[in-house]
Amino acid sequence: MRRAELPADSVDLARFLLGTILVCDSAAGRCAIRIVETEAYTPGDPAAHAYRRETARNRSLFLRRGHAYVYFIYGMYYCINVSSEVAGVGAGVLVRAGEAVAGRELMHVRRPHASALDLCRGPGKLATAMGIARIHDGLDLVVPGPLWLAAGVPPREIRTSVRIGITKAADSLLRFYEADSPFVSGPRKLNS
DNA sequence: TCACTGATCGTCT
DNA sequence: GACGATCAGTGAG
């Protein structure tokens, strides 16, 4: 995928990324998911990691759109965002869930007790299954490398809801997901 | 299926 | 020193 194909707006990008393919290569093999759920964290958004200022941790959010921001949370999990604005503006799209389309066996090795439906159903699970970690932070997802984006089948219908797991700006409708996908995370009533 | 809880540690106050 | 853009396990309805 080329950068010019990525919408130059956080919300537009969050919707655009639904259906696209995220590929991760490692010594253990290749994994790929089709993205079915995203959340936008926009410029000036109190819930965003980039809200206060640029720091060593969140600097990848300030790269121009199409770069990976990988962060460590709750002492245990990684999550991945795609930076979504021009250089110097901190914003991103959290990749919350996907359906495995390549490397299912490897993902099951990394998440031995997960069912097929649960493999990448949540941002921490997705990162674990795909082997995404700190080393991927700051990578450009539209150039050759171990982590990149490819075109996929767009969703038939996109639904919207509030974002999950945040306390600030909790009413903003900035979560997007593919209607009827069984691979979407979150409470069932939010998804209906 | 939902609600609640403990685990665990890097980051910023 | 407090607090997460989370998850797995447990128990109730």
CSV table of C-alpha atoms (C1' of nucleotides) in Angstrom, one decimal:
chain,number,residue,atom,x,y,z
A,1,MET,CA,0.0,0.0,0.0
A,2,ARG,CA,1.2,3.5,-0.8
A,3,ARG,CA,1.0,6.4,1.6
A,4,ALA,CA,-1.0,8.5,-0.9
A,5,GLU,CA,-3.8,5.9,-0.6
A,6,LEU,CA,-4.1,6.5,3.1
A,7,PRO,CA,-6.7,9.3,4.0
A,8,ALA,CA,-5.0,12.3,5.5
A,9,ASP,CA,-7.4,12.5,8.5
A,10,SER,CA,-7.5,10.3,11.6
A,11,VAL,CA,-11.2,9.4,11.4
A,12,ASP,CA,-11.1,8.8,7.7
A,13,LEU,CA,-8.1,6.6,8.2
A,14,ALA,CA,-9.8,4.6,11.0
A,15,ARG,CA,-12.6,3.8,8.6
A,16,PHE,CA,-10.3,3.2,5.7
A,17,LEU,CA,-8.2,0.7,7.6
A,18,LEU,CA,-11.1,-1.7,8.1
A,19,GLY,CA,-10.7,-4.5,5.7
A,20,THR,CA,-7.0,-3.8,5.0
A,21,ILE,CA,-4.3,-6.4,5.7
A,22,LEU,CA,-1.6,-6.0,8.4
A,23,VAL,CA,1.4,-8.3,7.8
A,24,CYS,CA,4.1,-9.1,10.3
A,25,ASP,CA,7.2,-11.1,9.4
A,26,SER,CA,9.6,-12.6,11.9
A,27,ALA,CA,12.1,-15.4,12.1
A,28,ALA,CA,9.2,-17.6,13.2
A,29,GLY,CA,7.3,-16.9,10.0
A,30,ARG,CA,4.6,-14.6,8.5
A,31,CYS,CA,1.4,-13.6,10.2
A,32,ALA,CA,-1.4,-11.5,8.6
A,33,ILE,CA,-4.8,-10.2,9.7
A,34,ARG,CA,-7.6,-8.5,8.0
A,35,ILE,CA,-8.5,-5.5,10.3
A,36,VAL,CA,-12.1,-5.5,11.4
A,37,GLU,CA,-12.1,-2.9,14.3
A,38,THR,CA,-10.3,0.4,14.9
A,39,GLU,CA,-10.4,3.5,17.1
A,40,ALA,CA,-9.4,7.0,16.2
A,41,TYR,CA,-7.4,9.2,18.6
A,42,THR,CA,-7.5,12.6,17.0
A,43,PRO,CA,-5.5,15.8,17.4
A,44,GLY,CA,-6.6,17.6,20.7
A,45,ASP,CA,-8.3,14.4,21.9
A,46,PRO,CA,-8.0,14.2,25.8
A,47,ALA,CA,-8.0,10.4,25.6
A,48,ALA,CA,-5.1,10.3,23.2
A,49,HIS,CA,-1.6,9.4,24.3
A,50,ALA,CA,-0.3,12.4,22.3
A,51,TYR,CA,-2.6,14.8,24.1
A,52,ARG,CA,-0.2,16.5,26.4
A,53,ARG,CA,3.0,16.7,24.4
A,54,GLU,CA,5.5,14.7,22.5
A,55,THR,CA,7.6,12.4,24.7
A,56,ALA,CA,10.0,9.5,24.1
A,57,ARG,CA,7.1,7.1,24.4
A,58,ASN,CA,4.6,8.6,22.1
A,59,ARG,CA,6.9,10.2,19.5
A,60,SER,CA,5.8,7.7,16.8
A,61,LEU,CA,2.3,9.3,16.9
A,62,PHE,CA,4.0,12.5,15.6
A,63,LEU,CA,5.4,10.8,12.5
A,64,ARG,CA,3.5,11.4,9.3
A,65,ARG,CA,0.6,9.1,8.6
A,66,GLY,CA,1.4,5.4,8.1
A,67,HIS,CA,3.9,4.8,10.8
A,68,ALA,CA,3.5,2.2,13.7
A,69,TYR,CA,3.1,3.4,17.3
A,70,VAL,CA,3.6,0.4,19.5
A,71,TYR,CA,3.3,0.9,23.2
A,72,PHE,CA,3.4,-1.3,26.3
A,73,ILE,CA,0.4,-1.2,28.6
A,74,TYR,CA,-0.7,-2.7,32.0
A,75,GLY,CA,2.8,-4.2,32.5
A,76,MET,CA,1.9,-7.0,30.1
A,77,TYR,CA,0.5,-6.2,26.7
A,78,TYR,CA,1.5,-4.3,23.5
A,79,CYS,CA,-0.9,-2.4,21.3
A,80,ILE,CA,-0.4,-1.0,17.8
A,81,ASN,CA,-1.6,2.3,16.3
A,82,VAL,CA,-1.1,3.7,12.8
A,83,SER,CA,-0.1,7.3,12.9
A,84,SER,CA,-2.6,9.4,11.1
A,85,GLU,CA,-1.7,13.0,10.5
A,86,VAL,CA,1.1,15.2,9.1
A,87,ALA,CA,4.5,15.1,10.7
A,88,GLY,CA,4.5,17.0,14.0
A,89,VAL,CA,0.8,16.4,14.8
A,90,GLY,CA,0.2,13.6,17.3
A,91,ALA,CA,-2.6,11.3,16.4
A,92,GLY,CA,-3.3,7.7,15.6
A,93,VAL,CA,-5.6,4.9,14.9
A,94,LEU,CA,-5.6,2.0,17.3
A,95,VAL,CA,-6.0,-1.4,15.7
A,96,ARG,CA,-8.3,-3.3,18.0
A,97,ALA,CA,-9.2,-6.5,16.3
A,98,GLY,CA,-8.7,-8.6,13.1
A,99,GLU,CA,-9.3,-12.0,11.6
A,100,ALA,CA,-6.3,-14.1,10.9
A,101,VAL,CA,-5.7,-14.6,7.2
A,102,ALA,CA,-2.1,-16.1,7.3
A,103,GLY,CA,0.1,-17.7,9.9
A,104,ARG,CA,-2.8,-19.0,12.0
A,105,GLU,CA,-0.6,-21.9,13.3
A,106,LEU,CA,2.1,-19.5,14.5
A,107,MET,CA,-0.6,-17.3,16.2
A,108,HIS,CA,-1.9,-20.3,18.0
A,109,VAL,CA,1.6,-21.1,19.2
A,110,ARG,CA,1.8,-17.6,20.7
A,111,ARG,CA,-1.7,-17.8,22.2
A,112,PRO,CA,-2.0,-21.5,23.0
A,113,HIS,CA,-5.3,-21.3,24.8
A,114,ALA,CA,-7.2,-19.0,22.4
A,115,SER,CA,-10.0,-20.2,20.2
A,116,ALA,CA,-9.9,-19.3,16.5
A,117,LEU,CA,-12.5,-16.5,17.1
A,118,ASP,CA,-10.5,-15.1,20.0
A,119,LEU,CA,-7.0,-15.1,18.4
A,120,CYS,CA,-6.9,-11.4,17.5
A,121,ARG,CA,-10.1,-10.2,19.3
A,122,GLY,CA,-8.7,-7.2,21.2
A,123,PRO,CA,-5.6,-5.0,20.8
A,124,GLY,CA,-3.4,-6.9,23.3
A,125,LYS,CA,-4.4,-10.3,21.9
A,126,LEU,CA,-3.8,-9.1,18.4
A,127,ALA,CA,-0.3,-7.9,19.2
A,128,THR,CA,0.6,-11.0,21.0
A,129,ALA,CA,-0.7,-13.3,18.3
A,130,MET,CA,1.2,-11.4,15.6
A,131,GLY,CA,4.4,-11.0,17.6
A,132,ILE,CA,4.2,-7.2,17.6
A,133,ALA,CA,6.5,-5.6,20.2
A,134,ARG,CA,8.6,-2.6,21.0
A,135,ILE,CA,11.0,-3.3,18.1
A,136,HIS,CA,8.2,-2.4,15.7
A,137,ASP,CA,7.6,1.0,17.2
A,138,GLY,CA,8.3,3.8,14.7
A,139,LEU,CA,8.3,1.5,11.6
A,140,ASP,CA,6.9,2.9,8.4
A,141,LEU,CA,4.1,0.6,7.3
A,142,VAL,CA,4.1,1.6,3.6
A,143,VAL,CA,7.8,0.8,2.9
A,144,PRO,CA,9.4,-2.7,2.7
A,145,GLY,CA,10.1,-4.1,6.2
A,146,PRO,CA,8.9,-6.6,8.8
A,147,LEU,CA,5.5,-4.9,9.3
A,148,TRP,CA,3.4,-3.4,6.6
A,149,LEU,CA,-0.1,-2.7,5.2
A,150,ALA,CA,-1.7,-4.3,2.1
A,151,ALA,CA,-5.0,-3.8,0.4
A,152,GLY,CA,-7.9,-6.1,1.4
A,153,VAL,CA,-11.6,-6.6,1.0
A,154,PRO,CA,-13.5,-3.6,2.4
A,155,PRO,CA,-16.3,-4.2,4.8
A,156,ARG,CA,-19.9,-4.4,3.5
A,157,GLU,CA,-21.1,-2.1,6.4
A,158,ILE,CA,-19.2,-0.1,9.0
A,159,ARG,CA,-20.7,0.6,12.4
A,160,THR,CA,-19.7,3.2,15.0
A,161,SER,CA,-19.6,3.2,18.8
A,162,VAL,CA,-17.9,4.8,21.8
A,163,ARG,CA,-14.3,3.8,22.4
A,164,ILE,CA,-13.5,1.0,24.8
A,165,GLY,CA,-11.5,1.2,28.0
A,166,ILE,CA,-11.0,5.0,28.3
A,167,THR,CA,-12.3,7.5,30.9
A,168,LYS,CA,-11.6,10.8,29.1
A,169,ALA,CA,-13.7,11.8,26.1
A,170,ALA,CA,-15.7,8.6,26.7
A,171,ASP,CA,-18.7,9.8,24.7
A,172,SER,CA,-17.0,10.4,21.4
A,173,LEU,CA,-18.1,8.0,18.7
A,174,LEU,CA,-14.7,7.1,17.4
A,175,ARG,CA,-14.7,3.3,17.3
A,176,PHE,CA,-15.4,1.7,14.0
A,177,TYR,CA,-16.0,-1.9,13.2
A,178,GLU,CA,-17.2,-4.3,10.5
A,179,ALA,CA,-20.9,-5.1,11.0
A,180,ASP,CA,-21.5,-8.8,11.6
A,181,SER,CA,-17.9,-9.7,12.0
A,182,PRO,CA,-17.4,-12.4,14.7
A,183,PHE,CA,-13.9,-11.2,15.2
A,184,VAL,CA,-14.8,-7.8,16.7
A,185,SER,CA,-14.0,-7.2,20.4
A,186,GLY,CA,-16.0,-5.5,23.1
A,187,PRO,CA,-19.4,-6.2,24.8
A,188,ARG,CA,-22.0,-7.7,22.4
A,189,LYS,CA,-24.5,-5.0,22.9
A,190,LEU,CA,-22.0,-2.4,21.8
A,191,ASN,CA,-21.6,-4.3,18.6
A,192,SER,CA,-25.2,-4.8,17.6
B,1,DT,C1',-22.9,-13.1,28.6
B,2,DC,C1',-21.8,-9.8,32.0
B,3,DA,C1',-19.4,-7.9,36.1
B,4,DC,C1',-15.6,-8.0,38.9
B,5,DT,C1',-10.7,-8.7,40.2
B,6,DG,C1',-5.7,-9.5,40.2
B,7,DA,C1',-1.5,-9.4,37.5
B,8,DT,C1',2.4,-6.4,36.4
B,9,DC,C1',5.6,-2.5,35.1
B,10,DG,C1',6.8,1.6,32.1
B,11,DT,C1',5.8,6.3,32.0
B,12,DC,C1',4.8,10.7,33.7
B,13,DT,C1',3.4,13.6,37.8
C,1,DG,C1',3.7,7.0,43.7
C,2,DA,C1',-0.5,6.4,40.8
C,3,DC,C1',-2.4,4.9,36.8
C,4,DG,C1',-3.3,3.0,32.4
C,5,DA,C1',-6.3,2.7,24.6
C,6,DT,C1',-5.9,-5.1,28.6
C,7,DC,C1',-6.7,-9.9,29.6
C,8,DA,C1',-7.8,-14.4,31.8
C,9,DG,C1',-10.2,-16.4,35.4
C,10,DT,C1',-14.0,-16.7,38.4
C,11,DG,C1',-18.8,-16.7,39.8
C,12,DA,C1',-23.7,-15.3,39.1
C,13,DG,C1',-27.9,-14.9,36.3
